[in-house]
Short mmCIF file of C-alpha atoms in Angstrom, two decimals:
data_model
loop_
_atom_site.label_atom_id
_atom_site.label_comp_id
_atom_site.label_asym_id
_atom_site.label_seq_id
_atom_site.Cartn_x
_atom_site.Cartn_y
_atom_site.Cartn_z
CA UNK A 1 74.89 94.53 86.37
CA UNK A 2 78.44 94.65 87.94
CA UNK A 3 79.33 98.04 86.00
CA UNK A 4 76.04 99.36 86.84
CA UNK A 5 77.23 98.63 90.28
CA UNK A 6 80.32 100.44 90.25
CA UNK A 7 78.75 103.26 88.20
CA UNK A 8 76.79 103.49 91.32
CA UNK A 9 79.75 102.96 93.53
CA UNK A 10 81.44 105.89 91.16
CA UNK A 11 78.61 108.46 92.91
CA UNK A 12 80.12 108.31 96.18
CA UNK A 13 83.69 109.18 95.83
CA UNK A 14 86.30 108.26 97.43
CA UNK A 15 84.21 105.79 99.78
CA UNK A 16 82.89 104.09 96.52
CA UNK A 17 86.48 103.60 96.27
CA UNK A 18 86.78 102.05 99.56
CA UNK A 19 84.24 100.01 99.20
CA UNK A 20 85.21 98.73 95.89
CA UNK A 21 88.95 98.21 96.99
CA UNK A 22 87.84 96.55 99.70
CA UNK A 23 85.53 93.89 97.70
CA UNK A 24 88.22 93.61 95.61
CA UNK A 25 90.59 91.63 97.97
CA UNK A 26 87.44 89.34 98.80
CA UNK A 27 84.97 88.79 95.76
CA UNK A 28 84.48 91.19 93.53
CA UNK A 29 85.49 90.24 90.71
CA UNK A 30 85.91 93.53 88.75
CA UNK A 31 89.50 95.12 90.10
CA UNK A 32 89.24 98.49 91.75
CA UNK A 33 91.86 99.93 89.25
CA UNK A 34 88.59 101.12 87.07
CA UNK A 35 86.74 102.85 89.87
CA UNK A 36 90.14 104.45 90.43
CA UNK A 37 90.86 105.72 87.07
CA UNK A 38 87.30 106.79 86.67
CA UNK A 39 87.48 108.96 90.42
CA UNK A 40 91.04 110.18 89.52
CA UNK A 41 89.66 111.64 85.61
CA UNK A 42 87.02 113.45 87.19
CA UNK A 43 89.51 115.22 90.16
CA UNK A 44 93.55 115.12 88.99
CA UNK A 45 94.22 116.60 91.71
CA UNK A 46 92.63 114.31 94.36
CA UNK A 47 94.28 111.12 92.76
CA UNK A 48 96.62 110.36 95.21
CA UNK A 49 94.37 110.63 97.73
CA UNK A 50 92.39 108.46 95.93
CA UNK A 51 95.17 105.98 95.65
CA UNK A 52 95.70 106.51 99.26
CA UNK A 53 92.04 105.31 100.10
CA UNK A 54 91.69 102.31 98.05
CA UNK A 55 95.22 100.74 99.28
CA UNK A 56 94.32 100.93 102.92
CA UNK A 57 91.05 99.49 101.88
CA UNK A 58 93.20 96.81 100.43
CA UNK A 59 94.80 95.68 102.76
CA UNK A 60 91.89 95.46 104.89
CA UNK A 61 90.12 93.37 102.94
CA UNK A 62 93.30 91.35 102.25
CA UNK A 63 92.95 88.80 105.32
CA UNK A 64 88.80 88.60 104.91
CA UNK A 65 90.01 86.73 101.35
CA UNK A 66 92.30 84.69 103.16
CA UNK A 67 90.23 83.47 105.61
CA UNK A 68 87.78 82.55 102.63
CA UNK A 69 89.88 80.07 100.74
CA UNK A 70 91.21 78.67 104.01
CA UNK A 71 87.60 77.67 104.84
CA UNK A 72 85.97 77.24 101.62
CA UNK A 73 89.19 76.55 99.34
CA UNK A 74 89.57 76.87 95.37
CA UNK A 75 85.93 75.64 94.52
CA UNK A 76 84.69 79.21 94.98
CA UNK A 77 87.25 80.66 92.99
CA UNK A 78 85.97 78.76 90.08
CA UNK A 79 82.47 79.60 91.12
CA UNK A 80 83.27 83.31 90.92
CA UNK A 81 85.88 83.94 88.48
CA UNK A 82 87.51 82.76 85.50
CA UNK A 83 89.64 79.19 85.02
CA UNK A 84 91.87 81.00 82.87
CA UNK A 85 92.55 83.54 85.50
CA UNK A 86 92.70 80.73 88.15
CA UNK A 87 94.82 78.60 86.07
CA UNK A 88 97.27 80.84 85.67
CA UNK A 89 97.58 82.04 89.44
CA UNK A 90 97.99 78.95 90.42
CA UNK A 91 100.88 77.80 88.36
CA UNK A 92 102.41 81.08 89.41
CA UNK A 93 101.61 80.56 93.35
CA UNK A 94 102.98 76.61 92.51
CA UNK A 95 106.18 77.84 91.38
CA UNK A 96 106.48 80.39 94.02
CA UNK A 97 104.17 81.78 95.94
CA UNK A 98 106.18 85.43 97.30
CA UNK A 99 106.54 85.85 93.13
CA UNK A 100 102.71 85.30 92.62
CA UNK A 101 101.60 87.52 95.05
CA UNK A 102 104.29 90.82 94.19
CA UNK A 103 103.78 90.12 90.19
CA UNK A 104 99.48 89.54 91.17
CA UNK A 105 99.44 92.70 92.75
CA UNK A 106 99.46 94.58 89.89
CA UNK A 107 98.36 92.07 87.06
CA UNK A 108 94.88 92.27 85.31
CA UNK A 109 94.18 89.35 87.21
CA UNK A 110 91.90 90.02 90.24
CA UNK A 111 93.30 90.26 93.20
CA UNK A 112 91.26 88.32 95.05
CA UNK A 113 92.42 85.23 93.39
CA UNK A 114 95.74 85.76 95.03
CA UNK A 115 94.39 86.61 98.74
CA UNK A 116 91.97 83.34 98.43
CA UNK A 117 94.32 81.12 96.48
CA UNK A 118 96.48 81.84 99.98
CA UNK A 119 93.88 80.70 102.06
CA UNK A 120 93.51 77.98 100.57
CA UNK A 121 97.24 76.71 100.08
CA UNK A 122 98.27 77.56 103.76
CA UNK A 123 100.46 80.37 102.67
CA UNK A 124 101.50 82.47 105.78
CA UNK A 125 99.28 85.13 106.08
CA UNK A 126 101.62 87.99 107.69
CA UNK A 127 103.53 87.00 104.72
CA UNK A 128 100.64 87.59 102.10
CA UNK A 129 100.61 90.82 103.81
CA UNK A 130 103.97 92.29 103.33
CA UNK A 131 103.87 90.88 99.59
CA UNK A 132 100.17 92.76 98.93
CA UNK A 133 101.15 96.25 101.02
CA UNK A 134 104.12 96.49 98.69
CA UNK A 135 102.59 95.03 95.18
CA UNK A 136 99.46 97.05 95.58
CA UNK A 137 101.53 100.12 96.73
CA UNK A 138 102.94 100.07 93.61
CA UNK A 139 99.64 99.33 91.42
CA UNK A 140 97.57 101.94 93.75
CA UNK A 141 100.27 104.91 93.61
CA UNK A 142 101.64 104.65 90.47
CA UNK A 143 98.06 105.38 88.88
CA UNK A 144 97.95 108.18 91.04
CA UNK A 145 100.95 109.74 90.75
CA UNK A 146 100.28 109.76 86.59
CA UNK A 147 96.94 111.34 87.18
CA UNK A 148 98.46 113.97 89.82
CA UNK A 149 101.14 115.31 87.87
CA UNK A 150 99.97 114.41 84.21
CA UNK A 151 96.21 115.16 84.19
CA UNK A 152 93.60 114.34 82.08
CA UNK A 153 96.26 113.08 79.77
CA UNK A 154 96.93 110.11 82.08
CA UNK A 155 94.01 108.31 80.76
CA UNK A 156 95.76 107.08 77.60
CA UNK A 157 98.44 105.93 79.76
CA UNK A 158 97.16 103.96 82.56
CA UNK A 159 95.56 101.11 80.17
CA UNK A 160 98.70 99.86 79.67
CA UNK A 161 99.99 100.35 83.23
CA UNK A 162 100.30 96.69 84.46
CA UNK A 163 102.30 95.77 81.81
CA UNK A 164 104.76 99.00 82.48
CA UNK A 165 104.98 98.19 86.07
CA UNK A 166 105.18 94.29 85.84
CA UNK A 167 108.01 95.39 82.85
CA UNK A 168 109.79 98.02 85.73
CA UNK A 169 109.52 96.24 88.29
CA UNK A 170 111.74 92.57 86.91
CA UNK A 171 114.90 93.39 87.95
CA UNK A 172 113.42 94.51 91.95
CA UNK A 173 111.45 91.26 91.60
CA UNK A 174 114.36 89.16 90.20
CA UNK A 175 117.24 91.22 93.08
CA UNK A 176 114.98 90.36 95.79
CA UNK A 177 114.73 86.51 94.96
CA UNK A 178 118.36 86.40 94.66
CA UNK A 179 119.14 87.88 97.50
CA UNK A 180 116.77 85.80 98.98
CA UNK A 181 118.18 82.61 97.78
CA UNK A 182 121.57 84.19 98.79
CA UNK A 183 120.38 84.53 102.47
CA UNK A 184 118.90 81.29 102.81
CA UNK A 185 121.99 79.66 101.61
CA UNK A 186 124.07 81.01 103.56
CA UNK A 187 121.69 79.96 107.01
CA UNK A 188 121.73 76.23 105.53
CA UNK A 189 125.58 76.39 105.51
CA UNK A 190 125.95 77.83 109.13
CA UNK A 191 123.42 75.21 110.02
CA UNK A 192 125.32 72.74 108.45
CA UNK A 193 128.45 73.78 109.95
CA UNK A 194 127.04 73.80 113.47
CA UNK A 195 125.98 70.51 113.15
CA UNK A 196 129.84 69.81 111.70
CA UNK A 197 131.18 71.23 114.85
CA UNK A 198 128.91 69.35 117.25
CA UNK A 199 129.11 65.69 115.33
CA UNK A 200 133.12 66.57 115.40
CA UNK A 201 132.69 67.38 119.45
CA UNK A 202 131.00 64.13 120.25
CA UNK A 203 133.35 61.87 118.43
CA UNK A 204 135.88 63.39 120.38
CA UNK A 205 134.64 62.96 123.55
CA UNK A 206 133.67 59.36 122.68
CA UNK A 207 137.36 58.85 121.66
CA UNK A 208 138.96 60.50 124.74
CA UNK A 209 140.16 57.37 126.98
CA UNK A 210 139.59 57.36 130.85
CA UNK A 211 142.74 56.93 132.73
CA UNK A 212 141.71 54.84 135.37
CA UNK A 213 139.32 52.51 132.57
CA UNK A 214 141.99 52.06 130.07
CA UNK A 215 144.45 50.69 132.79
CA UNK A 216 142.30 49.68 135.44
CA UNK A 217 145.07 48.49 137.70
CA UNK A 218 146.31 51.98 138.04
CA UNK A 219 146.50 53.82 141.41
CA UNK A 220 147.81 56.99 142.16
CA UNK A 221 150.58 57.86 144.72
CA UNK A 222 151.59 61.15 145.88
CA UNK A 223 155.13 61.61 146.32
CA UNK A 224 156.61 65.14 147.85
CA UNK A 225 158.62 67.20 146.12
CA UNK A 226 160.45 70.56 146.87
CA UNK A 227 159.35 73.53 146.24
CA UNK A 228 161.85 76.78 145.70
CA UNK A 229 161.16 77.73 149.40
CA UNK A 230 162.22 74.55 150.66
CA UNK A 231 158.98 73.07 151.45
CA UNK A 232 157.75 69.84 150.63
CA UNK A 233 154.52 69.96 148.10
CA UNK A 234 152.40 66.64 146.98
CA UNK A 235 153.00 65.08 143.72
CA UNK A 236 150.81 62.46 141.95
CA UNK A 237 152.57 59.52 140.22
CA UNK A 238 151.23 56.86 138.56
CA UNK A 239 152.25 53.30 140.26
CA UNK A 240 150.88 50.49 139.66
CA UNK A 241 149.46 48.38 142.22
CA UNK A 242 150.76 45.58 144.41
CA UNK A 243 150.84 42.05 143.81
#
């Protein structure tokens, strides 16, 4: 019944495509990449357009999912989809949750399971947003592109094209965690030394003695002195006090 759907979907074009990319974030759990591929056979040269439409439709539907699993959590996920699929996202979103959602984007697993499983784990959700507009950009476009320039011939390609991105796209994946790490490392050692500085301030000034409270019987006298012009200026000496 679901491929009859998007064999229906498939009659409309690129707002089938919409549509579909836009379930796709929420509940549907067939991905848009075979409404795509299907569109983008029958018109090469409309393909990135194509891609075009069903990432913005993405997106859109991107908070929608989130919203889901933060109100309904992972028991629909499991109504819907899956274990295996869910099992595996969520040891992926457990170990880190930016990876999940890049390396999700453009994974056979639905991507719905990533926008809910986000919901439902309190993930930030302008965060979920950066990670899906540039892991679907890449899932999205790079179909596309292969249909644009190669044709037809793309076909035979793009089964295989999640595992050619997620294969590409390691060492971007693994440069951006490290300097991640790297920049987070760095702000816990200026935080560190701030608090350094101000522990080291405080024991000064807790160590600095009070001339009149460390000899209490001091009183000050002002004596004149000369100045170069002959004049007589006021000079503060310690004396102590009368008996």
């Amino acid at each position: 019944m679901l491929y009859e759907l998007i064999e229906w979907l498939k009659e409309f074009g690129a707002l089938g495509l919409f549509i579909h990319s836009f379930l796709d974030a929420i509940i549907f759990p067939i991905p848009a990449f075979f409404l795509q591929v299907s569109l983008s056979l029958l018109d090469p040269s409309s393909a990135l357009w194509l891609a075009t439409v069903g990432y913005i439709a993405c997106l859109l539907g991107t908070p929608i999912g989130y919203l889901i699993g933060k109100l309904l959590g992972n028991a629909l996920l499991y109504k819907l989809l899956k274990k295996e699929w869910i099992d595996r996202a969520t040891a992926m979103f457990q170990k880190n949750g930016e990876t999940a959602i890049l390396v999700g984007s453009f994974t056979p697993i639905p991507f719905k399971v990533f926008t809910i499983m986000s919901g439902c784990m309190n993930f930030p959700l302008w965060r979920l947003l950066g990670y899906a507009a540039l892991g679907r950009a890449v899932k999205f476009y790079v179909v596309g592109a292969m249909f644009y320039f190669y044709g037809r011939a793309a076909e035979g390609m793009v089964k295989d094209v999640s595992l050619y991105i997620f294969i590409g796209s390691l060492p971007l994946i693994g440069l951006y965690l490290w300097l991640r790490r790297r920049r987070r490392l760095k702000r816990e050692a200026l935080r560190q030394s701030k608090l350094a500085q101000a522990e080291d301030g405080d024991s000064q000034t807790e160590q600095a003695p009070d001339l009149e409270s460390a000899q209490p019987g001091l009183v000050l006298e002002q004596q004149p002195r000369v100045t170069r012009h002959g004049m007589h200026a006021s000079q503060e000496k310690s004396v102590p006090p009368e008996q």
